[in-house]
mmCIF file of C-alpha atoms and ligand atoms in Angstrom:
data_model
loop_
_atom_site.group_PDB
_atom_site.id
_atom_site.type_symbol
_atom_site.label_atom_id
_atom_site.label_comp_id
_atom_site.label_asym_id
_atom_site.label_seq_id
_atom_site.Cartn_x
_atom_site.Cartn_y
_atom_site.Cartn_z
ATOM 1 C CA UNK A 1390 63.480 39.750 -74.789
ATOM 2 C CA UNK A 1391 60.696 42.187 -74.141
ATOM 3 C CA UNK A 1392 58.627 40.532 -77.268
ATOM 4 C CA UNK A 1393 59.113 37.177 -75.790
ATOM 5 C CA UNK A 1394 57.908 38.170 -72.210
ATOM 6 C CA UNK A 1395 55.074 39.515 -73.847
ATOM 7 C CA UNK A 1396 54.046 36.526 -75.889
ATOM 8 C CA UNK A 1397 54.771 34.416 -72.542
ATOM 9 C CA UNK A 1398 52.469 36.432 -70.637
ATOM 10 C CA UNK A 1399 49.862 36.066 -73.078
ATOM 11 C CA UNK A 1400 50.236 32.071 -72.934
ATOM 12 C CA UNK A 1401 49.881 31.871 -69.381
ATOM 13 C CA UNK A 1402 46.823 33.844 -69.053
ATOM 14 C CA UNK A 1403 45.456 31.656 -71.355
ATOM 15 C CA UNK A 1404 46.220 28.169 -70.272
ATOM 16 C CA UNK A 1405 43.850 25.724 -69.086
ATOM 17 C CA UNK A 1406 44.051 22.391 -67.633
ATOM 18 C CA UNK A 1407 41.613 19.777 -67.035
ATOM 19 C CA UNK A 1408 43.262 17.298 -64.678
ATOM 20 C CA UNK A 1409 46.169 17.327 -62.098
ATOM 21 C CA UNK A 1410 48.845 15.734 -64.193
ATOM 22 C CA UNK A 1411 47.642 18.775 -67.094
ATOM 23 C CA UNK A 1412 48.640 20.935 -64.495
ATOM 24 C CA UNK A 1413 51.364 19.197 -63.339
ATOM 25 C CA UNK A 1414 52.626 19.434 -66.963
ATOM 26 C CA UNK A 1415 51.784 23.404 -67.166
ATOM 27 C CA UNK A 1416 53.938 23.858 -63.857
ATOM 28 C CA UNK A 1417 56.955 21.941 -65.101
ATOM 29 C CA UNK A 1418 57.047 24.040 -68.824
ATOM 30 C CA UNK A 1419 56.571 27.387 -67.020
ATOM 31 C CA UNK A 1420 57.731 27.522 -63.662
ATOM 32 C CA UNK A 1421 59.825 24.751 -62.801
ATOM 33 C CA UNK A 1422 64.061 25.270 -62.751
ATOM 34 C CA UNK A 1423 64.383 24.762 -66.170
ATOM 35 C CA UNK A 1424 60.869 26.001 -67.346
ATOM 36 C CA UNK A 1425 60.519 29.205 -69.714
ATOM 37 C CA UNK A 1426 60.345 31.935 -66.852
ATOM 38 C CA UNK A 1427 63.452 30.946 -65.205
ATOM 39 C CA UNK A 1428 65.324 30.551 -68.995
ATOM 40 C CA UNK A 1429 64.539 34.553 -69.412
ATOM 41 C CA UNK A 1430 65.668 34.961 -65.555
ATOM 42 C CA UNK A 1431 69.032 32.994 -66.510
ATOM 43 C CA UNK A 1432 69.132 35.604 -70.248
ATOM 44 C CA UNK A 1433 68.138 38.774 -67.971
ATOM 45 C CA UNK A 1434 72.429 39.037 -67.481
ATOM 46 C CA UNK A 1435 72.257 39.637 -71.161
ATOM 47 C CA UNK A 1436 69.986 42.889 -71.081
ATOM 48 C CA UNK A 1437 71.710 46.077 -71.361
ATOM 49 C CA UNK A 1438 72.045 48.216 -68.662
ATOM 50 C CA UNK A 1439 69.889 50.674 -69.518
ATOM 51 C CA UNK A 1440 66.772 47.912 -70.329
ATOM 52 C CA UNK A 1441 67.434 46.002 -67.064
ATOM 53 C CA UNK A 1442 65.005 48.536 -64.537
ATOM 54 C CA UNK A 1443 62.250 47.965 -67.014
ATOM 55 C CA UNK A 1444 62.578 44.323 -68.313
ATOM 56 C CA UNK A 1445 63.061 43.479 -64.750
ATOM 57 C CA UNK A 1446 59.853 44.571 -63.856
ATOM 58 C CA UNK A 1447 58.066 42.762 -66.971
ATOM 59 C CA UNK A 1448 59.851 39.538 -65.999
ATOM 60 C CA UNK A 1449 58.489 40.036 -62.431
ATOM 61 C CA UNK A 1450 55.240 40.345 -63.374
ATOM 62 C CA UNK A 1451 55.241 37.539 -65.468
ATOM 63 C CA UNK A 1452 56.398 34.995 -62.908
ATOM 64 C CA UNK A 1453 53.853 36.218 -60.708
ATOM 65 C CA UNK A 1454 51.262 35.914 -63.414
ATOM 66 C CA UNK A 1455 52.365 32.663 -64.031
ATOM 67 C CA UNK A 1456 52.151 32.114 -60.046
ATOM 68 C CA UNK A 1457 48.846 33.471 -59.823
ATOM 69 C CA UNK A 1458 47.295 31.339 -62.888
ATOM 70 C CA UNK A 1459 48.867 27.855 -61.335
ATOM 71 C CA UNK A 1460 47.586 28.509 -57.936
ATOM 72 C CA UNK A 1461 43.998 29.423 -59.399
ATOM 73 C CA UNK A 1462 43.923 26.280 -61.712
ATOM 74 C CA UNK A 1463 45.139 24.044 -58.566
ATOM 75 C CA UNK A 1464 42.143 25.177 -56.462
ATOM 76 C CA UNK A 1465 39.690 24.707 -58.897
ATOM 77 C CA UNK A 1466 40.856 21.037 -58.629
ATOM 78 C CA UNK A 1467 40.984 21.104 -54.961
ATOM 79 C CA UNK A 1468 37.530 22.086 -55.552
ATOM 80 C CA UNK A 1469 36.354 19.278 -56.736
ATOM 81 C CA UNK A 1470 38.512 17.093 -54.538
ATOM 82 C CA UNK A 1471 36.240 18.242 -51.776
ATOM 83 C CA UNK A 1472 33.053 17.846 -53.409
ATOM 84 C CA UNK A 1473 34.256 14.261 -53.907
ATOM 85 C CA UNK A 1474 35.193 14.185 -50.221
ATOM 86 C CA UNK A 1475 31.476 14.968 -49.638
ATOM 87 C CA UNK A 1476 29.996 12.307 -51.448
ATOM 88 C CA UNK A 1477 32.163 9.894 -49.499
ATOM 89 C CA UNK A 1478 29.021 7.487 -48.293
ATOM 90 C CA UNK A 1479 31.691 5.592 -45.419
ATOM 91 C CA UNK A 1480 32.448 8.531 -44.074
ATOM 92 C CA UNK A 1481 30.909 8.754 -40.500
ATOM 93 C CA UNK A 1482 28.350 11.127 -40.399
ATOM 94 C CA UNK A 1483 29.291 12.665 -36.819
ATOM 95 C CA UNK A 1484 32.450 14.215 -37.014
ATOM 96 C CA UNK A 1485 35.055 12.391 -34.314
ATOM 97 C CA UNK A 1486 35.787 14.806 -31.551
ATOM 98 C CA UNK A 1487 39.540 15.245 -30.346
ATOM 99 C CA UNK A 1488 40.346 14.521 -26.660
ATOM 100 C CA UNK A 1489 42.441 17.508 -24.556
ATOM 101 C CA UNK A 1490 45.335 17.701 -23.016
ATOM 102 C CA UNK A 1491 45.144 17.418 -19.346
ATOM 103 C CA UNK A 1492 45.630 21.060 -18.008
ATOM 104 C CA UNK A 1493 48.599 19.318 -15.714
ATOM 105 C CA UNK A 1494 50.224 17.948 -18.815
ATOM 106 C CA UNK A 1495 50.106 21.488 -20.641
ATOM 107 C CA UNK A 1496 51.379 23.057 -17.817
ATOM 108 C CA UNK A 1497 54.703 20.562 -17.257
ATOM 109 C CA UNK A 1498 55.487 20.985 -21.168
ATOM 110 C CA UNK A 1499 55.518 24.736 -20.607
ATOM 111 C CA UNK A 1500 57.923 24.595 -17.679
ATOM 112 C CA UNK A 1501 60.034 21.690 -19.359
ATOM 113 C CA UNK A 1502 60.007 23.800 -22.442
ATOM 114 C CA UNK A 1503 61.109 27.038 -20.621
ATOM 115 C CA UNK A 1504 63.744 25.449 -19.150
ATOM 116 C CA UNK A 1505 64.735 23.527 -22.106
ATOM 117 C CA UNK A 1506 65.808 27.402 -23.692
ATOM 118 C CA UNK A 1507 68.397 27.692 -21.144
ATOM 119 C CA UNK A 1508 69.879 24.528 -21.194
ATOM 120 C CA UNK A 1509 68.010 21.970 -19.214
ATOM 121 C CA UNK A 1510 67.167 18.555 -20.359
ATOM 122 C CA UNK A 1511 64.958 15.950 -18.728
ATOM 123 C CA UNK A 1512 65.663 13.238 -16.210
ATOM 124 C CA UNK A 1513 63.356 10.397 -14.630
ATOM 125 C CA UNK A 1514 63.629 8.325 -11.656
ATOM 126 C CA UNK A 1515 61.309 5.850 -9.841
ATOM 127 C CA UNK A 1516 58.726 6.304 -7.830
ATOM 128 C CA UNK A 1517 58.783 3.626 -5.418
ATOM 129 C CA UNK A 1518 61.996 4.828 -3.778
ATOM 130 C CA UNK A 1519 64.443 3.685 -0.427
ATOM 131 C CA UNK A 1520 64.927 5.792 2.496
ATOM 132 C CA UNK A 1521 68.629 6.982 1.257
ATOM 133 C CA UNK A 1522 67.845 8.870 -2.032
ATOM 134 C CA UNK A 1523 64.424 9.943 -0.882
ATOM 135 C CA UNK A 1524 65.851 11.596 2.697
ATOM 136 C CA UNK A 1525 69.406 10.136 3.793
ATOM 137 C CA UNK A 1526 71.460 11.693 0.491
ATOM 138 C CA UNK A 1527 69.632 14.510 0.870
ATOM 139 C CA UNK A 1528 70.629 15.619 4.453
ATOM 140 C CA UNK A 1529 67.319 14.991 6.478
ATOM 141 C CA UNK A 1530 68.163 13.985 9.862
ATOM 142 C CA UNK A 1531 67.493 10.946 11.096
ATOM 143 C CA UNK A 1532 64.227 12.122 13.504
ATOM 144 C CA UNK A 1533 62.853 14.550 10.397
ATOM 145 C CA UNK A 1534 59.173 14.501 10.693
ATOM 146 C CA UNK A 1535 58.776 13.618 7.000
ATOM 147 C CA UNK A 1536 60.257 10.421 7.750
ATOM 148 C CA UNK A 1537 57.179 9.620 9.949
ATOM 149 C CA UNK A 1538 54.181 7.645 8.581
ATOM 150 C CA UNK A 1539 52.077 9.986 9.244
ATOM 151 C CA UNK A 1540 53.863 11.804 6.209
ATOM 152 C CA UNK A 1541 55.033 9.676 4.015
ATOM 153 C CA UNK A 1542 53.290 5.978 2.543
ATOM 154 C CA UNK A 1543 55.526 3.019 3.172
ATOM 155 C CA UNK A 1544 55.082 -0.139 1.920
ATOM 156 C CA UNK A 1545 53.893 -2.988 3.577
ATOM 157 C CA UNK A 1546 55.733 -1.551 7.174
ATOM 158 C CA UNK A 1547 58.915 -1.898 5.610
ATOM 159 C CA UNK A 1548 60.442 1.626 6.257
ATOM 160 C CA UNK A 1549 63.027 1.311 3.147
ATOM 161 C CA UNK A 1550 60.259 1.147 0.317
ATOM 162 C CA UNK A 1551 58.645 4.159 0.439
ATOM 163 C CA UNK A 1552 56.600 5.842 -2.790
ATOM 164 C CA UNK A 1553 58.937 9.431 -3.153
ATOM 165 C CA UNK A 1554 57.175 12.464 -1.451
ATOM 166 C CA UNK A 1555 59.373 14.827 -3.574
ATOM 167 C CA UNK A 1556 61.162 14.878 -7.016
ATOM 168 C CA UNK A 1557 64.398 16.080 -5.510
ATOM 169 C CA UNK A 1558 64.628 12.526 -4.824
ATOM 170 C CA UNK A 1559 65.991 11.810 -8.757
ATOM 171 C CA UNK A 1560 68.864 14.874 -7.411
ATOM 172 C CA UNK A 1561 70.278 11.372 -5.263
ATOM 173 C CA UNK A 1562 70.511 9.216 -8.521
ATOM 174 C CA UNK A 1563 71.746 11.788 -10.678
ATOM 175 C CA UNK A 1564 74.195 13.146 -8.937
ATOM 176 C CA UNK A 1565 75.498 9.214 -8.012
ATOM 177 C CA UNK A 1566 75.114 8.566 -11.800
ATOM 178 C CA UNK A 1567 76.710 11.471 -13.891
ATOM 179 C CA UNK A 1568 79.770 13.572 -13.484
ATOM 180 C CA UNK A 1569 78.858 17.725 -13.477
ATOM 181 C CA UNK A 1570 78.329 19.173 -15.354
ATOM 182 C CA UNK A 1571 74.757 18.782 -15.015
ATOM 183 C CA UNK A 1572 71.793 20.857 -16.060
ATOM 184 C CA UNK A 1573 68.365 18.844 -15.764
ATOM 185 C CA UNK A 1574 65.087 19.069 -14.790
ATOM 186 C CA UNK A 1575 63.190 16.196 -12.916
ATOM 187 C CA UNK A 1576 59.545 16.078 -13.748
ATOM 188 C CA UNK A 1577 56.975 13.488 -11.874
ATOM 189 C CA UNK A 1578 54.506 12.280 -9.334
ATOM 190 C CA UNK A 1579 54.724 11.935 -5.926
ATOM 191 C CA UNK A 1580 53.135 11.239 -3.070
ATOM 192 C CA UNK A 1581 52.085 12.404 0.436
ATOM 193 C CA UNK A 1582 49.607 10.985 3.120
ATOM 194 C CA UNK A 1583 47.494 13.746 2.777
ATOM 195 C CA UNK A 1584 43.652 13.498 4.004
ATOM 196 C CA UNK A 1585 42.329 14.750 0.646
ATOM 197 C CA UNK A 1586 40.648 18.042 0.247
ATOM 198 C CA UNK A 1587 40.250 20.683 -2.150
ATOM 199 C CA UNK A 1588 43.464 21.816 -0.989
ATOM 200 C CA UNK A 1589 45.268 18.814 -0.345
ATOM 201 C CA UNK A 1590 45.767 15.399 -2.330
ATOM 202 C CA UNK A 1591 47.381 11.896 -1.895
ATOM 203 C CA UNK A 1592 49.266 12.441 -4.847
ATOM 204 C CA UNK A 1593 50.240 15.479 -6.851
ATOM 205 C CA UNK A 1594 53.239 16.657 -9.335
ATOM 206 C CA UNK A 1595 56.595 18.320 -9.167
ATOM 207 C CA UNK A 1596 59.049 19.908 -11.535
ATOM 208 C CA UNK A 1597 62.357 19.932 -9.749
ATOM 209 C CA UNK A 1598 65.563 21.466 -11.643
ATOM 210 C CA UNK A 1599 69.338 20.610 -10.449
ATOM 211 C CA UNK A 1600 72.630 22.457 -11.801
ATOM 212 C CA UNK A 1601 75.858 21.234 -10.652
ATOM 213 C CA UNK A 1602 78.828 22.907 -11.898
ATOM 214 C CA UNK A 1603 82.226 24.655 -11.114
ATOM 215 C CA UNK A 1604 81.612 28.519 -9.661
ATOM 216 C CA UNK A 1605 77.613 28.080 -9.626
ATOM 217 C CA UNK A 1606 76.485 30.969 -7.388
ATOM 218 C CA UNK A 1607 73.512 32.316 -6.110
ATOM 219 C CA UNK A 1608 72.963 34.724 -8.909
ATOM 220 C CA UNK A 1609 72.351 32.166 -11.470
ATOM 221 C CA UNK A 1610 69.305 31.015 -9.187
ATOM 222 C CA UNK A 1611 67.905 33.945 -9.205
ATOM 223 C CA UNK A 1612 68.727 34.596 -13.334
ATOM 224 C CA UNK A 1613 67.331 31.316 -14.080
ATOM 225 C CA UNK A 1614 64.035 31.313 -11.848
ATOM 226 C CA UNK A 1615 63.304 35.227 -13.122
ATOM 227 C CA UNK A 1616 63.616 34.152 -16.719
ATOM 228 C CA UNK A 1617 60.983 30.928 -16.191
ATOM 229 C CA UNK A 1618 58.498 33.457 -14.042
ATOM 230 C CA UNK A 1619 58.691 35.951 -17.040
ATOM 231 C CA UNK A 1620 57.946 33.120 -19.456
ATOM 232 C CA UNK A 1621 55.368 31.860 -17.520
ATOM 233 C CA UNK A 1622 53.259 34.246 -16.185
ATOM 234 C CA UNK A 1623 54.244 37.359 -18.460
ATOM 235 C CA UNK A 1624 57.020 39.829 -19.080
ATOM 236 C CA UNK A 1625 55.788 42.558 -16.601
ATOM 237 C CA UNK A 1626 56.172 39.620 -13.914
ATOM 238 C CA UNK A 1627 58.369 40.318 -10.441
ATOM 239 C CA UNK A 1628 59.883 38.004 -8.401
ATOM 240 C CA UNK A 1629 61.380 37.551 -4.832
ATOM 241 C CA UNK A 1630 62.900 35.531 -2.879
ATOM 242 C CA UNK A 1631 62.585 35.255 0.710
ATOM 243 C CA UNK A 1632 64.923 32.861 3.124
ATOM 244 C CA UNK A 1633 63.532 29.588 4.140
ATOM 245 C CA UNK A 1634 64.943 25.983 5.318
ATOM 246 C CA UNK A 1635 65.313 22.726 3.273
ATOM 247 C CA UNK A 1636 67.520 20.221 4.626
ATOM 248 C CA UNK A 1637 69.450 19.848 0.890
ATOM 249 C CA UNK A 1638 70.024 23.564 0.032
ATOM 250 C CA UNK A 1639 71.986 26.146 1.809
ATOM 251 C CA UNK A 1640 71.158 28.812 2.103
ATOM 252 C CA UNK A 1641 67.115 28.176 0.937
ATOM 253 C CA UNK A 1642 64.468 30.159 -0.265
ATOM 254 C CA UNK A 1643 61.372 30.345 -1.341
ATOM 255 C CA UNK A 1644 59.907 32.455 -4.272
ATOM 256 C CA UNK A 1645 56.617 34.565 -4.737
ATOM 257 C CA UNK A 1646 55.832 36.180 -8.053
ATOM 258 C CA UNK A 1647 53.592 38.988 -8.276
ATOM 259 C CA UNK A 1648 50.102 38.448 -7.977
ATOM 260 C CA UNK A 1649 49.469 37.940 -11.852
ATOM 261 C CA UNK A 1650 45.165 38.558 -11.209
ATOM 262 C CA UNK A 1651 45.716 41.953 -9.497
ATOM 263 C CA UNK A 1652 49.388 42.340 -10.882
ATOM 264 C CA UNK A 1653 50.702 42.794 -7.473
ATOM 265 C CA UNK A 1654 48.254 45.303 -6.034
ATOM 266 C CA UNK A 1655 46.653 43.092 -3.274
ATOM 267 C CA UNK A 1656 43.808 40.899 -4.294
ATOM 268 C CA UNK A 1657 41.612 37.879 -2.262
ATOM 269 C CA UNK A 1658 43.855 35.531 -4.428
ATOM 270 C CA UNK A 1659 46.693 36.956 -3.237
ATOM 271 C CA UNK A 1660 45.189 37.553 0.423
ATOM 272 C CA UNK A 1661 45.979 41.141 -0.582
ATOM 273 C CA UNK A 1662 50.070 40.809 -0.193
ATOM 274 C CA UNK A 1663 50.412 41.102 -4.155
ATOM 275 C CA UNK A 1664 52.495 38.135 -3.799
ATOM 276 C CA UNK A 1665 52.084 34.083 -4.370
ATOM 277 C CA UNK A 1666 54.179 31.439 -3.303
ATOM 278 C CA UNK A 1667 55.608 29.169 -6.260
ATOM 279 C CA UNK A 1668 58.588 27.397 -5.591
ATOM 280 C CA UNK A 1669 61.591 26.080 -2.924
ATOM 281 C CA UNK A 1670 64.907 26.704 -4.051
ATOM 282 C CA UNK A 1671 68.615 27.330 -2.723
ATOM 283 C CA UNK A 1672 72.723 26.413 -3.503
ATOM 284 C CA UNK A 1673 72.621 22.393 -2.994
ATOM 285 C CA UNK A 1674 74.357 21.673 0.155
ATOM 286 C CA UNK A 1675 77.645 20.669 0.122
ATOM 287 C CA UNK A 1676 76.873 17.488 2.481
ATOM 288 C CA UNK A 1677 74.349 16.573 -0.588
ATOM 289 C CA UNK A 1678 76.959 17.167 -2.958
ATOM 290 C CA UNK A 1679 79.552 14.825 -0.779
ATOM 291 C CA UNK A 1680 76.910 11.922 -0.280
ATOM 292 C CA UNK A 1681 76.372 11.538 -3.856
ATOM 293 C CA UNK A 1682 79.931 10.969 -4.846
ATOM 294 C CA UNK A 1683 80.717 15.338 -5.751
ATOM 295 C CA UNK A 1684 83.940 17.109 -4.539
ATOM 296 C CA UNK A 1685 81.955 20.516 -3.140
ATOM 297 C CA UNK A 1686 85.131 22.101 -3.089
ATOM 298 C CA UNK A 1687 85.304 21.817 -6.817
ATOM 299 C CA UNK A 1688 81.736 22.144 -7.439
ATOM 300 C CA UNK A 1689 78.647 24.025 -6.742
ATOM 301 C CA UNK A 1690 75.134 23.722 -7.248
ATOM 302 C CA UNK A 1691 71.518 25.278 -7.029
ATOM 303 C CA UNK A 1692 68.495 23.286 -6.872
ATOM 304 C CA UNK A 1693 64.862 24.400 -6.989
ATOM 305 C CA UNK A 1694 61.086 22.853 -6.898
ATOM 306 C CA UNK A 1695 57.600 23.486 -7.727
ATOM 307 C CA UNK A 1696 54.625 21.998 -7.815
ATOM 308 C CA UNK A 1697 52.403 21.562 -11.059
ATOM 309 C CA UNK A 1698 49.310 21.922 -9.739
ATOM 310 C CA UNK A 1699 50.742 24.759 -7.911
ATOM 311 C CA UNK A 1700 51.480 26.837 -11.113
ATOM 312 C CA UNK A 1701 48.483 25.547 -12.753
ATOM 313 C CA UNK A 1702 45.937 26.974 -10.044
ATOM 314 C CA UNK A 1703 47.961 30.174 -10.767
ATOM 315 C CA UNK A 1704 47.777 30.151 -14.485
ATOM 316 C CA UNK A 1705 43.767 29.312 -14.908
ATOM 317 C CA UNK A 1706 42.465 29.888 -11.177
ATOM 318 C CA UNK A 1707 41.135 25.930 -10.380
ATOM 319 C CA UNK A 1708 40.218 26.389 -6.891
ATOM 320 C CA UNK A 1709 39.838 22.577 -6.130
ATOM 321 C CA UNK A 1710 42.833 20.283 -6.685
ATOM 322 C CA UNK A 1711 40.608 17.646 -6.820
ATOM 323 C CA UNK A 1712 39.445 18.622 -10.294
ATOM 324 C CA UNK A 1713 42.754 17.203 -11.760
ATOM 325 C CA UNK A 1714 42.233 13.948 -10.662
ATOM 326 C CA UNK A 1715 38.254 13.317 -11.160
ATOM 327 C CA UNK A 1716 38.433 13.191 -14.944
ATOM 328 C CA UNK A 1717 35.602 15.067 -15.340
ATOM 329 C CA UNK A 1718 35.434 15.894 -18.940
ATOM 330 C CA UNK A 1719 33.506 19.134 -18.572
ATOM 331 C CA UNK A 1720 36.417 20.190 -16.902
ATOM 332 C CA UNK A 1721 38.785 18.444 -19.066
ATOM 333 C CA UNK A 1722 37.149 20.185 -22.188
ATOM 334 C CA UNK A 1723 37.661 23.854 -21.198
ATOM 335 C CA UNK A 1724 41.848 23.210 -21.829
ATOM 336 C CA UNK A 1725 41.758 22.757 -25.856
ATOM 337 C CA UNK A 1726 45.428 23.406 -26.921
ATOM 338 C CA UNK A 1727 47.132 23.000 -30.393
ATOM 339 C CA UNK A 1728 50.098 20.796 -29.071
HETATM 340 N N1 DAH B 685 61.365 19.170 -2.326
HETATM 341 C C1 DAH B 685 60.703 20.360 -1.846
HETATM 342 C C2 DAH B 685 59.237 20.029 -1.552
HETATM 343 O O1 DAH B 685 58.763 19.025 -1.979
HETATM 344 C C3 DAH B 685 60.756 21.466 -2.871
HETATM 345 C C4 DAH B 685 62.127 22.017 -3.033
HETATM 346 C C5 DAH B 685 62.563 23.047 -2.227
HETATM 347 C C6 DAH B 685 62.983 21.511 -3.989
HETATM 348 C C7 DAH B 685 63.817 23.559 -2.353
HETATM 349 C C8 DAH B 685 64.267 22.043 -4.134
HETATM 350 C C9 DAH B 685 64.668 23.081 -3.292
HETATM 351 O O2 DAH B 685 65.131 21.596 -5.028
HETATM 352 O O3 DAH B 685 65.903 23.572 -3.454
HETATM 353 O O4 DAH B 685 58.586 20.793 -0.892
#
């Protein structure tokens, strides 16, 4: 055994090849399943005891010889492949540069993709909405100022087509469409008549999330929306969560995370409270959960909301919302991602 590993050894380090297929052949009679390394591997149950520390060691070595010498023959060829490349005349002689992602549509995959860890999957629904599943399922009262022009774009003065002003408008078709359990997320655009500023736009984007089940508490809120703010912004991240109204969730809150510039010691981003606003949350009300068709005496629910832009201006500091909108590619440039 030890003889032939020797004479083996002394083959590889000698073998040359002068073409792919050579090599291809090389590969097949040493390395491959039935080539001559793995026929000593297969004899090594053969060796007596005593032999097997050493000749294990020699066989080692010889596989990895046999590695090595493969891997330095293949990129000789590779090589060459490239010098060929070179030589390519149609090739264009500028190289083609890749577009970005927008820094919105990074930002939405990393929340969907969060979210997606613990369950949630991904739900559409239209734009152009009716009164009912934008406000009426989801408890506004009739007189709610968001119902008023002033607030919302109607179409041509009809006041039952109406472009959505929130994503927790998909909540009304979901919940009318599917039996809980449900776990999704509702990603989108929506709009808002909004004189536009660098604060303030016509149209922006929301990630809403909606999880109807049997003995959904409060707790699971807070679990869930601590885990994405950890994700997001870093492990070291707090949250809390201070009360607030929405006419769909009861009770409501809304969360701040620590200021992740100063990390919470008081900064002019964070008007020097250490915390930042990011999202609307609360237990769905049970009204909501009765005007879509859900028993909320079997059921329970929490929604919760944030705006994309939002959690962009926190992640890379844009101070003008416009920005996302002007397709400006100097702008656009600075967000090169891999995915
Ligand atoms: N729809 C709210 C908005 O546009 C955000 C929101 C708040 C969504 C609370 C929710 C929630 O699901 O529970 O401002």
């Amino acid at each position: 055994m030890k003889n032939r590993i020797n004479q083996l050894l002394e083959e590889v380090n000698q073998l040359i090849a002068s073409n792919q297929d050579e090599l291809e052949a090389l590969r097949i009679k040493y390395l491959s399943k039935k080539g001559e390394v793995s026929a000593l591997f297969n004899d090594f149950r053969n060796v007596a005891n005593e032999d097997k520390r050493e000749v294990g060691q020699m066989l080692n070595e010889l596989k990895n010889a046999a590695q090595d010498k493969f891997n330095e023959l293949k990129e000789s060829f590779a090589g060459s492949s490239t010098s060929d490349q070179k030589s390519d005349l149609t090739r264009t002689a500028d190289p083609v540069k890749l577009g970005t992602r927008h820094p919105l549509s990074l930002v939405k995959h990393e929340i969907i993709e969060i979210f997606s860890r613990i369950g949630f999957t991904i739900a559409e629904g239209p734009e152009i909405e009716d009164d009912w599943h934008v406000f009426g399922a989801l408890n506004f009262a009739p007189e709610h100022p968001a119902r008023d022009m002033q607030d919302t774009f109607f179409i041509e003065q009809n006041p039952d087509v109406l472009l959505r002003t929130h994503t927790s408008s998909v909540q009304s078709h979901i919940m009318t469409q599917q039996k809980p359990p449900i776990r999704k997320l509702f990603p989108g655009r929506v709009y808002r008549n909004e004189a536009i500023s660098y604060r303030a736009h016509c149209f922006f984007h929301q990630v809403e999330g909606l999880y109807i089940d049997k003995d959904v508490s409060f707790a699971d809120l807070k679990q869930a929306l601590m885990y994405f703010a950890k994700e997001m912004f870093g492990a070291e991240t707090e949250i809390r969560l201070r009360p607030s109204y929405f006419p769909f969730t009861e009770p409501s809150a809304e969360m701040d995370i620590s200021c992740n510039l100063c990390g919470g010691k008081g900064c002019p981003f964070c008007k020097h409270t250490g915390w930042v606003e990011i999202l609307g949350c609360g237990m769905v009300d049970p009204n909501v959960l009765e005007n879509c068709g859900i028993d909320s005496k079997v059921y329970s629910g929490y929604a919760f909301g944030m705006g994309v832009e939002r959690i962009t201006n926190l992640k890379y500091q844009v101070k003008d919302l416009r920005l996302f909108s002007e397709n400006d590619v100097r702008f656009l440039e600075q967000f090169e991602s891999a995915n």
